[in-house]
XYZ file of C-alpha atoms in Angstrom:
607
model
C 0.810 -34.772 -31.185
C 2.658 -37.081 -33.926
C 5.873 -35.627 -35.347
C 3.840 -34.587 -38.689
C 1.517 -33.032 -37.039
C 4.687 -30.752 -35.221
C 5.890 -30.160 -38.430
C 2.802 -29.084 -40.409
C 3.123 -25.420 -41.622
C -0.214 -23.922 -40.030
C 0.138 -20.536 -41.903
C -3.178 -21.080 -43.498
C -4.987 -20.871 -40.348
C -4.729 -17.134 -40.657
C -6.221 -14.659 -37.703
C -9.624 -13.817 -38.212
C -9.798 -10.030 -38.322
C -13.459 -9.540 -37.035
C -15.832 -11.789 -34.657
C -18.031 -11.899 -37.586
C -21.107 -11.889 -36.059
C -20.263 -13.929 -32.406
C -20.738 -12.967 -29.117
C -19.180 -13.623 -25.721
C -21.927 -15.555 -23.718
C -20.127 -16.013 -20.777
C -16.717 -15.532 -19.128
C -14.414 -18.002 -17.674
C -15.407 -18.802 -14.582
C -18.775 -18.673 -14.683
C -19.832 -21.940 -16.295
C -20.866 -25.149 -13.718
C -23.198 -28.284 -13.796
C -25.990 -25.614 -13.766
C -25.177 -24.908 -17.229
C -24.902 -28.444 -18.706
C -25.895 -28.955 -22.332
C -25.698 -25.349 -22.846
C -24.629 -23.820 -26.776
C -22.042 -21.250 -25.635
C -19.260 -18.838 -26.778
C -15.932 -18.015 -24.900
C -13.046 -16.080 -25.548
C -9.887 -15.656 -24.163
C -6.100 -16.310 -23.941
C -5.074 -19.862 -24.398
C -3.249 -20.574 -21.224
C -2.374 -24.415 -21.563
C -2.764 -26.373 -24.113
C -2.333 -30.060 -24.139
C -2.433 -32.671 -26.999
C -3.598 -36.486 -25.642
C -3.056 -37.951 -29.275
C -6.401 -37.394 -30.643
C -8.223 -35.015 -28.285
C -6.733 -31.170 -27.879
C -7.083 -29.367 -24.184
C -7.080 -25.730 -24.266
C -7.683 -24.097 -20.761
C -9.104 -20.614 -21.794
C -8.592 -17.862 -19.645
C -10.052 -14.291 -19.189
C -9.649 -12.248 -16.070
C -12.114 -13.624 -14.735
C -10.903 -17.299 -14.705
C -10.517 -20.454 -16.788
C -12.373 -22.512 -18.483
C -11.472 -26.189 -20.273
C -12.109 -26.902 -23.465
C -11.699 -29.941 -25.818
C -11.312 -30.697 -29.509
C -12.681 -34.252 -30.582
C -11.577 -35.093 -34.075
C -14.595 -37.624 -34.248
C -17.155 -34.487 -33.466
C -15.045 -32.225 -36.253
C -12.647 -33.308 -37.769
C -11.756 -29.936 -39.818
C -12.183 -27.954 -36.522
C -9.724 -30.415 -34.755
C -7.421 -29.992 -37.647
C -7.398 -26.352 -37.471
C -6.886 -26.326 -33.395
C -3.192 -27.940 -34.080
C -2.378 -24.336 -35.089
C -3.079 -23.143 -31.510
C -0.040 -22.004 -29.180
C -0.191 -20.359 -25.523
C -1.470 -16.814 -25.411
C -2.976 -16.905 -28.958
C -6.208 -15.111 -28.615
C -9.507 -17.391 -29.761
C -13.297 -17.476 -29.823
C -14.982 -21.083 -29.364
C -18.263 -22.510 -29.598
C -19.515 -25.320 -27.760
C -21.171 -27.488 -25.575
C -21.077 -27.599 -21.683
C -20.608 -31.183 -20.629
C -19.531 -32.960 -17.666
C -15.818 -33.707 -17.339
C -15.081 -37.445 -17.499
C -15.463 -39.408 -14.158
C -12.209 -38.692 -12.161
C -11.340 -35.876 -13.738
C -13.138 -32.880 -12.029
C -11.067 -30.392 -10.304
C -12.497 -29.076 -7.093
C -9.916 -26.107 -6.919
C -11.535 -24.219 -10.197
C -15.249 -22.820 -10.422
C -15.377 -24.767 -13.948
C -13.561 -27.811 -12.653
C -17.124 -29.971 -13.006
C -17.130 -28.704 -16.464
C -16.030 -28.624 -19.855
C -16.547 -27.699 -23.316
C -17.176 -29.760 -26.184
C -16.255 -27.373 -29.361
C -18.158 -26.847 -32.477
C -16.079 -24.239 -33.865
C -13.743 -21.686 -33.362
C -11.840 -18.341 -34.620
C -8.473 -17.201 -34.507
C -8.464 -13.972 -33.314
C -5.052 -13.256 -32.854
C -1.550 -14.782 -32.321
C 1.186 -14.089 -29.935
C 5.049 -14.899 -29.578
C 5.985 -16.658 -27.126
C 5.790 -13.872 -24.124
C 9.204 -13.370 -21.849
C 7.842 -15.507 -18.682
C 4.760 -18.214 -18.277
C 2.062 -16.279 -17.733
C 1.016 -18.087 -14.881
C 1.550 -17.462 -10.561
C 3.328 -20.438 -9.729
C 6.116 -18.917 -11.375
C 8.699 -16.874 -10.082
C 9.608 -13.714 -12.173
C 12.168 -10.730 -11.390
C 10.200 -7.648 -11.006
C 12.490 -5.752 -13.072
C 11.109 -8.128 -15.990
C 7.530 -8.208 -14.714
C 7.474 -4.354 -14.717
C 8.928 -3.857 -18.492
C 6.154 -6.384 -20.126
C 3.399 -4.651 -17.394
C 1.046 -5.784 -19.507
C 1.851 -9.349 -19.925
C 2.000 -9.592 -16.109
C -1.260 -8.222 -15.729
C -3.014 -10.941 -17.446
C -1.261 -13.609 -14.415
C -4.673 -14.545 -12.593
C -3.391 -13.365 -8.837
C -2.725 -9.468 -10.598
C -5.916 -9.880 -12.267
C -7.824 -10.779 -9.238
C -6.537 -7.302 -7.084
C -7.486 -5.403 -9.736
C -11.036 -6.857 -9.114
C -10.798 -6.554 -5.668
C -9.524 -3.177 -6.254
C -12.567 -2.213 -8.401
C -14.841 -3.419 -5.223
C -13.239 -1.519 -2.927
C -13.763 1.978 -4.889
C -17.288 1.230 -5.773
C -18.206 0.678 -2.086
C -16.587 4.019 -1.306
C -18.710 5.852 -3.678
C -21.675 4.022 -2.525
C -21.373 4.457 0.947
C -20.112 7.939 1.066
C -23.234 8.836 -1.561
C -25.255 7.129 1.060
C -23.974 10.172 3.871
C -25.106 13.090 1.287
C -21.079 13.703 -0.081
C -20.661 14.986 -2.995
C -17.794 13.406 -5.214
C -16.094 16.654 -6.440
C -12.714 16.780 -8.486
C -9.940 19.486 -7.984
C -7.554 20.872 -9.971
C -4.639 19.083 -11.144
C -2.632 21.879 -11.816
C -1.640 23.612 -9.042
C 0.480 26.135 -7.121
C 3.641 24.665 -4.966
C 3.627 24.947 -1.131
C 6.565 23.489 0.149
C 5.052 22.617 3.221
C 5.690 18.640 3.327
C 7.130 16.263 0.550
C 9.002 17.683 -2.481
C 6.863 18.409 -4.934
C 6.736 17.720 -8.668
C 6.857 20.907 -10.774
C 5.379 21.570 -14.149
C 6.936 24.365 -16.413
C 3.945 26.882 -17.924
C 4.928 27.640 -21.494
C 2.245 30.497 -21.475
C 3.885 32.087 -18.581
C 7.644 31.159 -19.166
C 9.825 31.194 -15.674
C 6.848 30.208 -13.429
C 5.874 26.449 -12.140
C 2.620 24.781 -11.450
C 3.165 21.658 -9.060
C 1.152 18.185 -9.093
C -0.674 18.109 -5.882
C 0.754 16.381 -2.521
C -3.050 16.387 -1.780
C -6.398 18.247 -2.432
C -5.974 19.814 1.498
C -6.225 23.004 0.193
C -8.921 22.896 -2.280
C -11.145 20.448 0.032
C -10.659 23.623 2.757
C -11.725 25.767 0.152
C -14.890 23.377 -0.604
C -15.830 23.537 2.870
C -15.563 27.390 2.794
C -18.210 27.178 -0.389
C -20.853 25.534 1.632
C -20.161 22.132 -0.107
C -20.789 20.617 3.436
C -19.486 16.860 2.255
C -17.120 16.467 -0.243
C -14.925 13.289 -1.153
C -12.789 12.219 -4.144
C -10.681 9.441 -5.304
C -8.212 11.295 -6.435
C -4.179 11.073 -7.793
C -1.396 12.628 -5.950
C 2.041 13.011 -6.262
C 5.279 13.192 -4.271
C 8.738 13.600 -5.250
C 10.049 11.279 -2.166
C 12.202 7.639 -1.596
C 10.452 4.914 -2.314
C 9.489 1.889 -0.381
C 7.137 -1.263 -0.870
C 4.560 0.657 0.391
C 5.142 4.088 -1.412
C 4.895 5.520 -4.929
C 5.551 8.963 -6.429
C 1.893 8.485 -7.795
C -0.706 7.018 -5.382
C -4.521 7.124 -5.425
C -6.267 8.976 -2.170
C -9.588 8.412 -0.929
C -10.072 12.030 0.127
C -13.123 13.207 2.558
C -13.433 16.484 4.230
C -16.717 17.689 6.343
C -18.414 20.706 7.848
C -19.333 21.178 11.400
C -17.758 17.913 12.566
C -16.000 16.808 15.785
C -13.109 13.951 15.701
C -15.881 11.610 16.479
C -18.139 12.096 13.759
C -15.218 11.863 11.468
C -13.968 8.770 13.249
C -17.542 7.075 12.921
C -18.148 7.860 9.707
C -14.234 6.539 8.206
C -15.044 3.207 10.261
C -18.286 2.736 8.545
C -16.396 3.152 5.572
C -13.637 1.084 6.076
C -16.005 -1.436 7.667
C -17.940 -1.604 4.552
C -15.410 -1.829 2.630
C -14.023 -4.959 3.862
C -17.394 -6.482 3.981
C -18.163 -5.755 0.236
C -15.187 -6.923 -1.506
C -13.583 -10.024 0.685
C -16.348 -11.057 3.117
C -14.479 -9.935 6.684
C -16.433 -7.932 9.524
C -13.980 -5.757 10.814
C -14.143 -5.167 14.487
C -17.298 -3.956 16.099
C -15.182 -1.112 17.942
C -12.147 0.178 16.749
C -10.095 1.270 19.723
C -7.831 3.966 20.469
C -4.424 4.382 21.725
C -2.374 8.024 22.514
C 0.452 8.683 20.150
C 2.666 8.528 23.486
C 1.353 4.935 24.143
C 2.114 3.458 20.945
C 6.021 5.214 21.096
C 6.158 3.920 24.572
C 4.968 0.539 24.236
C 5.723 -0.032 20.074
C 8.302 2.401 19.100
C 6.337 3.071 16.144
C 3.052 5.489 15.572
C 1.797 2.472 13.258
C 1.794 -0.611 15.697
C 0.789 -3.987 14.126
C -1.513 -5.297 16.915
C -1.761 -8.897 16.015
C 1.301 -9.917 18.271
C 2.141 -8.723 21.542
C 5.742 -8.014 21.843
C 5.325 -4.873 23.741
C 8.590 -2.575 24.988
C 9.699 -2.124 28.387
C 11.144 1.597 29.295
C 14.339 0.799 31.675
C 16.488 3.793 31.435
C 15.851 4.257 34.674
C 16.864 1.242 35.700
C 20.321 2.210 34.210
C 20.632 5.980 34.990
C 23.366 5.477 37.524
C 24.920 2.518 35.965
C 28.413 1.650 34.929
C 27.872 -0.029 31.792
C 27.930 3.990 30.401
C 26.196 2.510 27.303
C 23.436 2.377 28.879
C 23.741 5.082 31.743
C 24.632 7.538 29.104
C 21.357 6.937 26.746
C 18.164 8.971 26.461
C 16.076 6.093 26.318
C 16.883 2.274 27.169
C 14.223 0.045 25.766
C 14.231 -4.086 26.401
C 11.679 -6.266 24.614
C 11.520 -10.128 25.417
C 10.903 -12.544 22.535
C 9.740 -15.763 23.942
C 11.564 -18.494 22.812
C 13.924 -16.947 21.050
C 16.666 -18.687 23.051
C 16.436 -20.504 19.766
C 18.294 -18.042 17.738
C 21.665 -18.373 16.243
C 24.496 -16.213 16.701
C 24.116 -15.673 13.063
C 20.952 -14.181 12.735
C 21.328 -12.285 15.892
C 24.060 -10.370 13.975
C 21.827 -10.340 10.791
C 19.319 -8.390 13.231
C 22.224 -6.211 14.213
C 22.764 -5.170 10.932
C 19.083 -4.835 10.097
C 18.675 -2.166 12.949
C 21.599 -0.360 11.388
C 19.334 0.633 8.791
C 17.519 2.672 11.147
C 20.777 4.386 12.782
C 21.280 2.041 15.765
C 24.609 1.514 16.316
C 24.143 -1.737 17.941
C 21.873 -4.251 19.190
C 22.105 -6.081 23.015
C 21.064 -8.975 23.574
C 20.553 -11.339 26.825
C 19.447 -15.437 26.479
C 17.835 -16.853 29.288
C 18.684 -20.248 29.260
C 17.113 -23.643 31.018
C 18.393 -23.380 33.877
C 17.799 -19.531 34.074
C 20.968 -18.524 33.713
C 21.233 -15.192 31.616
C 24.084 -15.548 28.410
C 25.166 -12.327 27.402
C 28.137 -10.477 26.937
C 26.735 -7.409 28.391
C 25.318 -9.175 31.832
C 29.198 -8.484 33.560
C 28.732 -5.174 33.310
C 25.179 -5.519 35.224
C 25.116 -4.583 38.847
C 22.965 -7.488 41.250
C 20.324 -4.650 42.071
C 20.258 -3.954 37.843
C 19.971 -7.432 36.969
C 17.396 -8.168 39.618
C 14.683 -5.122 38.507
C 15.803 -5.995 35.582
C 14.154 -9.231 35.487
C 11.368 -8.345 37.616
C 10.046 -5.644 34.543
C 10.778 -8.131 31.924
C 9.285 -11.217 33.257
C 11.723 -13.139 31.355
C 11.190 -16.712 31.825
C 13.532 -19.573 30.657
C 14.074 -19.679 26.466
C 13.333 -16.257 25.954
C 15.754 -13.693 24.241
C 15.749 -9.956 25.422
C 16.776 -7.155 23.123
C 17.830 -3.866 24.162
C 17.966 -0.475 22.120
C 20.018 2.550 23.898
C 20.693 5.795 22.384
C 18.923 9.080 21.210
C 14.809 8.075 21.440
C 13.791 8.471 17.824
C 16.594 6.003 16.705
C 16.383 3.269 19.897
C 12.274 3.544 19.072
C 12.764 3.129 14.925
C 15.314 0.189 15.340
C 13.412 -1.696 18.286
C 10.048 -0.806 16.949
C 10.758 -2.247 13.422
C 12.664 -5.063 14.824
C 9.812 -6.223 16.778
C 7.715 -7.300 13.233
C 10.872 -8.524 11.842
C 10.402 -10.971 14.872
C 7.015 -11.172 14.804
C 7.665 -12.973 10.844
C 11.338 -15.132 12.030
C 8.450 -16.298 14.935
C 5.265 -17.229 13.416
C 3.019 -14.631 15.573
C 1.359 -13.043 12.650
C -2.566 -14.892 12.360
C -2.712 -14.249 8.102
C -6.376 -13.445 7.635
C -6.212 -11.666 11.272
C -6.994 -7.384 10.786
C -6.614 -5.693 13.904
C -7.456 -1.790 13.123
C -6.526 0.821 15.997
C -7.162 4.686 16.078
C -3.380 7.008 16.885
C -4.768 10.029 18.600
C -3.246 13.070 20.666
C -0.118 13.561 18.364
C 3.050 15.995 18.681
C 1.636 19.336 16.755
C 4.847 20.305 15.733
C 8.315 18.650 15.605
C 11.724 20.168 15.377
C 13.756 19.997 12.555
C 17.135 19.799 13.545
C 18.577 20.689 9.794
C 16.145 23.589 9.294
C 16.785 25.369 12.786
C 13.062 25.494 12.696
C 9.733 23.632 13.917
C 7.506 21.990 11.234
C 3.812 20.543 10.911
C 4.042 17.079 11.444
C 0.394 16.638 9.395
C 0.814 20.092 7.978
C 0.162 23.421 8.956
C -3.487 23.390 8.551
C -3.876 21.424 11.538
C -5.607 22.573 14.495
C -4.448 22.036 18.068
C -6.534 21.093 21.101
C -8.343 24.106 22.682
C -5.954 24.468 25.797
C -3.412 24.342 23.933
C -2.927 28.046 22.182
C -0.696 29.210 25.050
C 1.515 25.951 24.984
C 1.935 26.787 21.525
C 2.875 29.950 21.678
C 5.307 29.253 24.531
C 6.218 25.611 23.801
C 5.548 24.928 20.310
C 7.535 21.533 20.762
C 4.177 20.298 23.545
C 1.626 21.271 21.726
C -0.877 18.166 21.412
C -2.495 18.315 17.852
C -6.506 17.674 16.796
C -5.239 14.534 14.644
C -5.621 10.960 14.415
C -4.527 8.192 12.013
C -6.161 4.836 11.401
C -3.893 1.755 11.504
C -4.388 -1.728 10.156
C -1.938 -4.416 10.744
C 1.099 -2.296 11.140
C -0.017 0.101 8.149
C -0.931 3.925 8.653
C -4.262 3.389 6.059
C -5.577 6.886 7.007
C -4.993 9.984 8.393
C -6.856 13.299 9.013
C -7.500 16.584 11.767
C -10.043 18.813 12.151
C -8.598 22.410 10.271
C -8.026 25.686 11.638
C -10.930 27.765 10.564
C -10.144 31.547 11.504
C -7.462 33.211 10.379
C -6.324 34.729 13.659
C -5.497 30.729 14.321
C -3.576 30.382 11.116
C -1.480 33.204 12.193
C -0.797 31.762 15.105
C 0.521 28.820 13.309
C 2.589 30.483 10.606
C 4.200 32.262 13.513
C 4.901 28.965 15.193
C 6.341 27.457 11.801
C 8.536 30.314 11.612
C 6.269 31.963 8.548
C 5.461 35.379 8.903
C 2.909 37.506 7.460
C 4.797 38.237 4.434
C 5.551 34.553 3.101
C 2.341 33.274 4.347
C 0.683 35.366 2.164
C 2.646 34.672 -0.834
C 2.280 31.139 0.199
C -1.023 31.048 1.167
C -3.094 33.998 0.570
C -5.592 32.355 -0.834
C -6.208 30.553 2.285
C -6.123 33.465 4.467
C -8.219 35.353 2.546
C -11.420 32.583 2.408
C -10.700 32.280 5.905
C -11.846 35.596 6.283
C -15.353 35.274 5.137
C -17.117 32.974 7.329
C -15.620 29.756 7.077
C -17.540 27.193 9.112
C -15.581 24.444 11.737
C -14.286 21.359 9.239
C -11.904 18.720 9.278
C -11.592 15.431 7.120
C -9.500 12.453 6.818
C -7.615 10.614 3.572
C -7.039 7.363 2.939
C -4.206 5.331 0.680
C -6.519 3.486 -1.622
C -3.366 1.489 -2.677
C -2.176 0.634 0.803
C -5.613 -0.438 1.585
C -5.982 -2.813 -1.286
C -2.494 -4.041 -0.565
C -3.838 -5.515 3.129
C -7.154 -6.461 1.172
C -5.393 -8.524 -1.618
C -2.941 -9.627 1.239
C -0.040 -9.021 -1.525
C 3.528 -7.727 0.046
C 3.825 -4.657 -2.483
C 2.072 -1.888 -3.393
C 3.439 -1.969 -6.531
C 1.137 -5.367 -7.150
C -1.950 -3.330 -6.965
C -1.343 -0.123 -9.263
C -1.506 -1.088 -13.096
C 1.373 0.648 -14.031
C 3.339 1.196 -11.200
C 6.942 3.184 -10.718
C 9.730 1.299 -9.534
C 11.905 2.698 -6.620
C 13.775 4.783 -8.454
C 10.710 6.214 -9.732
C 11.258 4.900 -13.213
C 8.279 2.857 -15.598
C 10.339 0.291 -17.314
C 7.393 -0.122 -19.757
C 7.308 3.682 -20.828
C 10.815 4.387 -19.691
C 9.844 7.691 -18.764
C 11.449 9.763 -17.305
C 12.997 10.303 -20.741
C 14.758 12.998 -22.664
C 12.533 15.755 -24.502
C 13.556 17.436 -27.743
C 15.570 21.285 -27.516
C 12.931 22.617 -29.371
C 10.353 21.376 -26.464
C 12.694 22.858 -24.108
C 13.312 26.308 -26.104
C 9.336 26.744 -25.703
C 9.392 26.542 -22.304
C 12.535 28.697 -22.026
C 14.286 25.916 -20.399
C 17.748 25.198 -20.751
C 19.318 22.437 -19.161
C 23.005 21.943 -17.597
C 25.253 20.246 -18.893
C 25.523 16.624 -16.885
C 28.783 16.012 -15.405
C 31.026 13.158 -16.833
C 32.002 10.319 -14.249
């Protein structure tokens, strides 16, 4: 573009404020050699726009894709004239011809890269300033600054496409599960709190001043009640809510695929959530999923992962040694619940440096240290911890590892939940420093047989570590009355690539059961009724055997889209301090708001 073309004053190119008459005929990606010669109309965002000193390129995007098109001041000149006025992310309408790109110039990487449009005319339909980052992927943005224009980074093409992908994904669960005879049925909303899990996030009734409804953590309770109704097969894709510390992977509002059936065992349930998933996967990227999902025992995957959500695409597996070390004099060790070593192969390679970034990244999890041996060429082991080895320790030692020459062993000593958390999570930081993760690789794997109950140290108590609407294994009533700590629970979670993507149980269905549970949780009749009488009391009148299983429709599009936050596929996520930056709620409310729902608020202390 000549300099007095730059300087031209445009203004009388004004924004048309209707499409008078013209229609969309395709969208941006959709036009190929098929369509040469073709009279169409686009519309879009103006992505680039380049000025060869006669001819004007516009690439016109939608969410669909892009699309070239050219100005030729030789097919019109007024037209051409007019397109000077264009500027990134002004919104037009064109009209045109398909025709072949000029020889050399095709681009194999787009849809439309045989293609291009020769224009006949075209609208203003809006302008735009210029926007606080390129909207474009190959540029990297702060997510702080993504988050506050939301809706500027949702037009980027990669955002664009999970929200597709995300679209798929729900579509095929509706499909499918319509295909089994469930019926998609919403629940309420509004709700009554049952501390029982996650903090909740209360609502203050302005009818009925002083009292609290509460978002729900889940539909459990109303699916339960469905099941109790004779619904048989019931499933919703419903919001829920949970006043907890974020992560990548969590939100205070997520989306659940939630299923719950009549008269099932664990292996109808099981069946029916891999068809699903199966389906799923098929329908919206192209991947068969495995044949045969297989299963592992909650006390496998701690014993050989250190997680309940092992990522199965690399090996890396655990070793248990504290017996080994039970009568040892390096007390570190002898002293420990559990003494876990895990060989890295080839990570003789690693620096002293990010051996002590590892130590401080197992920190994190409450490890207050992390051993290390080298194996080196000539076999030798390089440690600082190897003097304190005995020759009968050192030599079982290296019989259970295997450890061969350029490996690296880690060790994690201490109480078991902590050495399990540190080594466990440590072992995928690896698995990334290494190269062992196959991208494109899902490896799905069914946790089964888990703890019932787990003690909670700060509450002098046992809790639900589903919830307490779990049911335990047949032999196990007696167990649970006597050792509420063993008892093995009817639940199972699905994992893909290191992500829990699902979990369910089959319910307790008589209320002589639920009893039995409250009493185990430390609730007796009294609170369980306040808590929960409507539960007891439908369990009273002839509910039939059910269970179900939910899954994070978020987390699952996350490993679909193969994006590293979950925040990338919800349209208007929360950041980790639960804030929108868009909205900027949460926000202040008005007194008089307050005064209506006789709330008054403290007064915030001054730093």
């Amino acid at each position: 573009m000549s300099e007095h073309q730059e300087e031209r004053d445009y203004s009388e190119f004004r924004v048309i404020e209707d499409l008078g008459g013209w229609r969309r005929t395709h969208h941006n990606n959709e036009l190929t050699a098929a369509n040469m010669d073709e009279e169409v109309c686009l519309m879009g965002w103006v992505q680039f726009r380049r000025d060869h000193g006669g001819l004007i390129f516009l690439d016109l995007r939608d969410r669909e894709g892009l699309t070239q098109v050219v100005f030729n001041p030789e097919d019109n000149a007024e037209v051409h004239e007019r397109a000077h006025a264009i500027r990134p992310e002004y919104v037009v309408a064109i009209k045109g011809k398909v025709r072949p790109r000029p020889e050399g110039m095709s681009n194999p990487n787009m849809v439309t890269g045989e293609v291009e449009i020769e224009v006949t005319d075209y609208k203003l339909l809006n302008t735009s300033e210029t926007p606080p980052f390129p909207i474009e992927d190959r540029v990297e943005v702060g997510e702080n600054l993504r988050l506050k224009y939301r809706f500027l980074d949702l037009r980027r093409p990669s955002l664009a496409k999970n929200f597709i992908i995300r679209n798929k994904a729900a579509q095929s669960v509706r499909r499918y599960l319509d295909g089994l005879g469930f019926l998609e049925i919403e629940t309420p909303v509004l709700t009554k709190s049952t501390p029982e899990g996650a903090r909740d996030f209360l609502v203050p009734s302005r009818v009925n001043q002083g009292e609290f409804y509460a978002l729900p953590q889940s539909p459990q309770l109303f699916k339960q009640m469905l099941m109790v109704s004779g619904m048989d097969r019931y499933f919703q894709i419903v919001k829920c809510f949970r006043d907890e510390d974020l992560r990548a992977d969590r939100q205070p509002e997520f989306t659940q695929i939630d299923i719950e059936m009549s008269f099932p065992d664990e292996k109808l349930i099981q069946d029916m959530a891999e068809g699903l998933v199966k389906n799923m996967f098929k329908e919206t990227i192209g991947v068969e999923l495995p044949e045969v999902f297989p299963h592992m025992t909650y006390a496998d995957a701690m014993r050989d992962y250190g997680v309940d959500k092992p990522d199965l695409r690399f090996e890396l597996k655990h070793i248990d040694i504290t017996d080994v070390f039970a009568g040892s004099k390096f007390k570190v060790f002898a002293s420990s619940e559990l003494v876990k070593v895990m060989v890295v192969p080839g990570g003789a390679e690693l620096s002293r440096k990010e051996i002590d970034e590892y130590t401080k990244y197992v920190e994190i999890y409450g490890s207050k240290g992390l051993a290390w041996i080298k194996v080196k060429e000539d076999g030798e082991w390089q440690s600082p911890i190897v003097k304190f080895f005995s020759d009968d320790e050192v030599a079982t030692l290296r019989e259970r590892s295997n450890c061969q020459p350029g490996d690296i062993l880690f060790f994690q000593a201490g109480p078991a939940d902590i050495a399990n958390a540190a080594l466990g999570n440590l072992r995928c930081e690896l698995a990334k420093r290494f190269g062992l993760i196959k991208e494109g690789e899902f490896k799905p794997v069914w946790i089964t047989d888990f703890p019932l109950l787990e003690y909670d140290a700060d509450e002098k108590r046992y809790v639900a570590r589903h919830h307490p609407f779990t049911s335990c294994l047949p032999d196990q009533l007696e167990v649970l009355a006597e050792q509420p700590g063993e008892a093995i629970a009817r639940a199972y979670d699905l994992v893909l690539n290191g992500y829990e993507v699902g979990g369910g149980s089959i319910r307790i269905h008589t209320p002589e059961m639920q009893e039995k549970m409250f009493a185990a949780l430390g609730i007796d009749n009294e609170e369980a009724q306040e808590k929960f009488g409507f539960l007891m009391d439908a369990l009273k009148y002839g509910a039939p055997p059910h269970g179900g299983i939910a899954f994070g429709l978020d987390r699952l599009v996350m490993i679909l889209t193969g994006t590293k936050s979950i925040r990338d596929v919800i349209a208007f996520p929360k950041t980790q301090k639960a804030t929108c930056l868009m909205t900027e709620a949460p926000s202040t409310v008005p007194s008089k708001q307050l005064r209506e729902l006789g709330i008054r608020l403290r007064e915030k202390k001054q730093d």
